[in-house]
Coordinates of C-alpha atoms in Angstrom, one line a residue:
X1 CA 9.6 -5.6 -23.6
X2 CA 6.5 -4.3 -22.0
X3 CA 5.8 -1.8 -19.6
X4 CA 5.4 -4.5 -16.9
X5 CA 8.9 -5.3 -17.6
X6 CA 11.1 -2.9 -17.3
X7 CA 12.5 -0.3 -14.6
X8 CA 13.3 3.0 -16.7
X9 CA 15.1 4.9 -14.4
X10 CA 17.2 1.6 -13.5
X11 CA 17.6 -0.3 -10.3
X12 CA 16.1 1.0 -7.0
X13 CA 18.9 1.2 -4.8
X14 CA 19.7 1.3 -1.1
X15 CA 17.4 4.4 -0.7
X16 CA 14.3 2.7 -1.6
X17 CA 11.8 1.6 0.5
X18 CA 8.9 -0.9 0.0
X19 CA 5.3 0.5 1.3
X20 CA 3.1 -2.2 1.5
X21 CA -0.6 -0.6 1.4
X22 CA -3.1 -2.4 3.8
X23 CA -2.9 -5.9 3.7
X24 CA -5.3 -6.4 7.0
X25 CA -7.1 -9.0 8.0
X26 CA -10.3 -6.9 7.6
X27 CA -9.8 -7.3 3.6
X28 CA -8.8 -10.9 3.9
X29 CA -11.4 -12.2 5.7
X30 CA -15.2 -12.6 5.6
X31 CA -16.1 -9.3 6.3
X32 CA -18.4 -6.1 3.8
X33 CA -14.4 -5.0 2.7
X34 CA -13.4 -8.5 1.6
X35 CA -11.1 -8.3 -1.2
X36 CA -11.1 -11.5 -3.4
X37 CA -8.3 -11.9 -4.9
X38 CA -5.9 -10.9 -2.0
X39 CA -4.8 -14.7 -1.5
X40 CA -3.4 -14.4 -5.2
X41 CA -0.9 -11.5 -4.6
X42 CA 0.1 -12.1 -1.4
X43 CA 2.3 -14.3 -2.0
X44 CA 4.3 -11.4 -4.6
X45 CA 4.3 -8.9 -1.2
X46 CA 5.9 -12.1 1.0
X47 CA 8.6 -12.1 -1.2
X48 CA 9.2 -8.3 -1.4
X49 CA 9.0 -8.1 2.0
X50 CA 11.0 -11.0 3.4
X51 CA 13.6 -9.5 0.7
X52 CA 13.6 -6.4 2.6
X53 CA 12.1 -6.6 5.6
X54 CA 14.2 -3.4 7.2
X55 CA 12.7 -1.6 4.4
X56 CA 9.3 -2.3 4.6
X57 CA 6.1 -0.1 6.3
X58 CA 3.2 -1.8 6.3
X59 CA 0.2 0.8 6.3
X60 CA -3.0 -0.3 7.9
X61 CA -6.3 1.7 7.5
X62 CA -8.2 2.3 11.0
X63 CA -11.7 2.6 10.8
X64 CA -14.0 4.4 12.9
X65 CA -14.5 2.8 16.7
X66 CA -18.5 3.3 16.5
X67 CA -20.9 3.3 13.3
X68 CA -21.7 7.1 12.6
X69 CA -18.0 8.4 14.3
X70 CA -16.4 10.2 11.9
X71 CA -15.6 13.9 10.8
X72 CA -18.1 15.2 8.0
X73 CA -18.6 13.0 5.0
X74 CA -16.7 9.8 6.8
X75 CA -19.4 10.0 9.2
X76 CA -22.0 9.6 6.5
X77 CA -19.5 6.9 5.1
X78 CA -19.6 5.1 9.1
X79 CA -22.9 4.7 8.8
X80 CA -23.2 3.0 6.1
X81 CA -20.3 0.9 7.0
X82 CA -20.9 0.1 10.7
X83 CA -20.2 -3.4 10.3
X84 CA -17.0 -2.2 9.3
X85 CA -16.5 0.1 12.1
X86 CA -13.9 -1.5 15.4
X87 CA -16.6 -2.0 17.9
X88 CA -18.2 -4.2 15.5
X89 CA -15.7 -5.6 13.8
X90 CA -13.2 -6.4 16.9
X91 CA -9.8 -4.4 17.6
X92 CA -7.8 -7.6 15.9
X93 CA -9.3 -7.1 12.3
X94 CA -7.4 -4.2 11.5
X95 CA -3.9 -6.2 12.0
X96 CA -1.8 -7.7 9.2
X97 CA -2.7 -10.5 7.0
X98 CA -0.4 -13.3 9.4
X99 CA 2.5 -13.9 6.7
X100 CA 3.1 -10.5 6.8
X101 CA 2.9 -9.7 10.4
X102 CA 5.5 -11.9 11.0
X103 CA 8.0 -9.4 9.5
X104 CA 7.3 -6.7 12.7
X105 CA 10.2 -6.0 13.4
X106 CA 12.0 -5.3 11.6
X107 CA 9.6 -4.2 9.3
X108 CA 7.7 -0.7 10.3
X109 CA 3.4 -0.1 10.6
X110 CA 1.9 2.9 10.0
X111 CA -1.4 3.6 10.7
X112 CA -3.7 5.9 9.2
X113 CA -7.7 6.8 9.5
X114 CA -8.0 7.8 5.9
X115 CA -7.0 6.3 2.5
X116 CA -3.9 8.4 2.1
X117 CA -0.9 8.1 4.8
X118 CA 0.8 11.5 3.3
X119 CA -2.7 13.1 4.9
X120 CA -1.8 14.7 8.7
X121 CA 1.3 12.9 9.0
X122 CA 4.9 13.4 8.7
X123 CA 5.2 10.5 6.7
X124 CA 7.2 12.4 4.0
X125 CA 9.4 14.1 6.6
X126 CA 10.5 10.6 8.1
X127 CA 11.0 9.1 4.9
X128 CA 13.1 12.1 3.3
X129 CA 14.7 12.2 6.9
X130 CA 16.3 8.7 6.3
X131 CA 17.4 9.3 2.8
X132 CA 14.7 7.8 1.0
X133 CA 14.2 8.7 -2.5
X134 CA 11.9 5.6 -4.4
X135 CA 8.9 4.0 -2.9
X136 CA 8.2 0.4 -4.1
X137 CA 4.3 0.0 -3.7
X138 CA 2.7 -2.9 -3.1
X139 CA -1.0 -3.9 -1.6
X140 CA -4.7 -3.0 -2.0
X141 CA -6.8 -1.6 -3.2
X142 CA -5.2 -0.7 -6.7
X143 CA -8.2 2.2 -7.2
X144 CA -8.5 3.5 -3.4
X145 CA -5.3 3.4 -1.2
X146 CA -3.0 2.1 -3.4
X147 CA -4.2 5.5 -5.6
X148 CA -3.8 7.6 -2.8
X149 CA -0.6 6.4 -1.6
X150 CA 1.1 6.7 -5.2
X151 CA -0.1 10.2 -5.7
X152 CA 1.3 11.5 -2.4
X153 CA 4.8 9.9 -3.4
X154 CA 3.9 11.8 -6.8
X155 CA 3.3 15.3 -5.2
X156 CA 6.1 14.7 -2.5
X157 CA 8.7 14.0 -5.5
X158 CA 9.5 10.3 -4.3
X159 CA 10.2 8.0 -7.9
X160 CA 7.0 5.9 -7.5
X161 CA 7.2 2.0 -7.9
X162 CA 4.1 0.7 -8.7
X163 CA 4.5 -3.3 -8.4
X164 CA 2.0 -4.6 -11.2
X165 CA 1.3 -8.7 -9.9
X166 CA 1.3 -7.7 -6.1
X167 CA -1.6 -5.2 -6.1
X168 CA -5.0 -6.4 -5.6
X169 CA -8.9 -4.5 -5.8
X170 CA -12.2 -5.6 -4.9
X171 CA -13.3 -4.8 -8.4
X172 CA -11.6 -5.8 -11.4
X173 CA -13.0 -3.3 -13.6
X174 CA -11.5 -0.1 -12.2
X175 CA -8.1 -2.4 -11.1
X176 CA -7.9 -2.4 -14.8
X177 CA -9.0 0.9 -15.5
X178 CA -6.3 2.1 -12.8
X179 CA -3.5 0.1 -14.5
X180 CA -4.0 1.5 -17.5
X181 CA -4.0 5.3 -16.1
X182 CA -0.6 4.2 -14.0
X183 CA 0.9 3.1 -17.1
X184 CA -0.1 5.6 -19.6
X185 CA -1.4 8.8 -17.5
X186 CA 1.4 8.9 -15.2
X187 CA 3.3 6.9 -17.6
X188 CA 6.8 9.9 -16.8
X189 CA 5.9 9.4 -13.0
X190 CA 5.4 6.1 -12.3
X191 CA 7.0 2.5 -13.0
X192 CA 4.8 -0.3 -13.7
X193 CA 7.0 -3.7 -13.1
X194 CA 6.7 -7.5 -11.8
X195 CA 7.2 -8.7 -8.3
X196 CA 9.8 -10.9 -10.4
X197 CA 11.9 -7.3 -12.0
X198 CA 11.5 -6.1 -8.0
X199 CA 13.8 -8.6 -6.9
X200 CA 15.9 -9.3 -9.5
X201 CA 17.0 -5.3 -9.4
X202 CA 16.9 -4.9 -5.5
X203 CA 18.2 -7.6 -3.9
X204 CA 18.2 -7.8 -0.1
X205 CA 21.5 -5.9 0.8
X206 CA 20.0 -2.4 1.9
X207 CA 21.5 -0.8 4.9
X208 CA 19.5 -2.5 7.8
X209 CA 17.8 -0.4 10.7
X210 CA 17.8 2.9 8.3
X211 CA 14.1 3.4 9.5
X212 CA 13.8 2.1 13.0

């Protein structure tokens, strides 16, 4: 059995929850950020999702309102990328991909102005404050947010579910570079498995409303 295959610390549990890492419109559509290969994974985070919608948060990236806003080096990075920026871009960009909007509510967003949603927030407090104790991850990009969000659930002490055919990147080169550190680097912290292991070890009984 391979690494994709298996869940070594066994099934998730009714104390898992599924973060779902930026699957917005502004990476699915013709825009500078336009992830590819979104369209192919999507359909693996659907079917996590509608498994468990209670348990889902859906994290959403919010760029800068004006090219050049920004705090130190993100207002270098706004300048580059003011096309990307809300004023150009238009306020409905930054929603959910539409198959995956349709689970709010029940399912949760969080937003976030940087790539990690552990940074400024109480993210970890709410989560811990519900009983949470495995984060199932799912989304894009595998070597930016996706990155950032499994090493805060790392450094908060969450078990980190890395969900290996429902994670997409705008370059496949340092997706598979990523994958390979997930597996092997991190290979005591994190658990590499199919969309198809996800729901054949958590199916959609979890205690509804935990996180409303």
């Amino acid at each position: 059995m391979s690494k994709s295959e298996q869940l070594r610390y066994g099934a998730p549990g009714e104390n898992a929850v599924h973060i779902c890492v930026d699957m917005q419109r502004m990476f699915a559509e013709s825009t500078e950020w336009k992830t590819p290969w979104l369209p192919r994974v999507r359909p693996n985070v659907v079917a996590i999702a509608s498994a468990h919608p209670e348990r889902t948060i859906f994290t959403r990236f919010i760029p800068a309102a004006k090219p050049g806003h920004g705090v130190g080096m993100w207002r270098r990075y706004y300048e580059r990328w003011g096309s990307m920026t809300i004023d150009q871009l238009g306020p409905e960009m930054i929603g959910l991909v539409p198959e995956l909007a349709e689970f709010v509510p029940p399912a949760r967003i969080f937003d976030k102005h940087v790539y990690s949603p552990w940074t400024g927030t109480d993210l970890h407090q709410q989560l811990r404050g519900a009983g949470v104790d495995t984060i199932i991850i799912t989304g894009g990009e595998t070597d930016v947010c996706v990155l950032a969000t499994m090493l805060g659930a790392i450094d908060w002490g969450f078990r980190a579910i890395l969900v290996t055919d429902a994670l997409c990147s705008s370059a496949d080169e340092t997706h598979d570079a990523m994958m390979d550190v997930y597996m092997n680097r991190f290979g005591e912290q994190v658990e590499c498995v199919t969309t198809e292991t996800v729901l054949n070890s958590w199916p959609g009984r979890a205690r509804a409303g935990l996180l409303s």
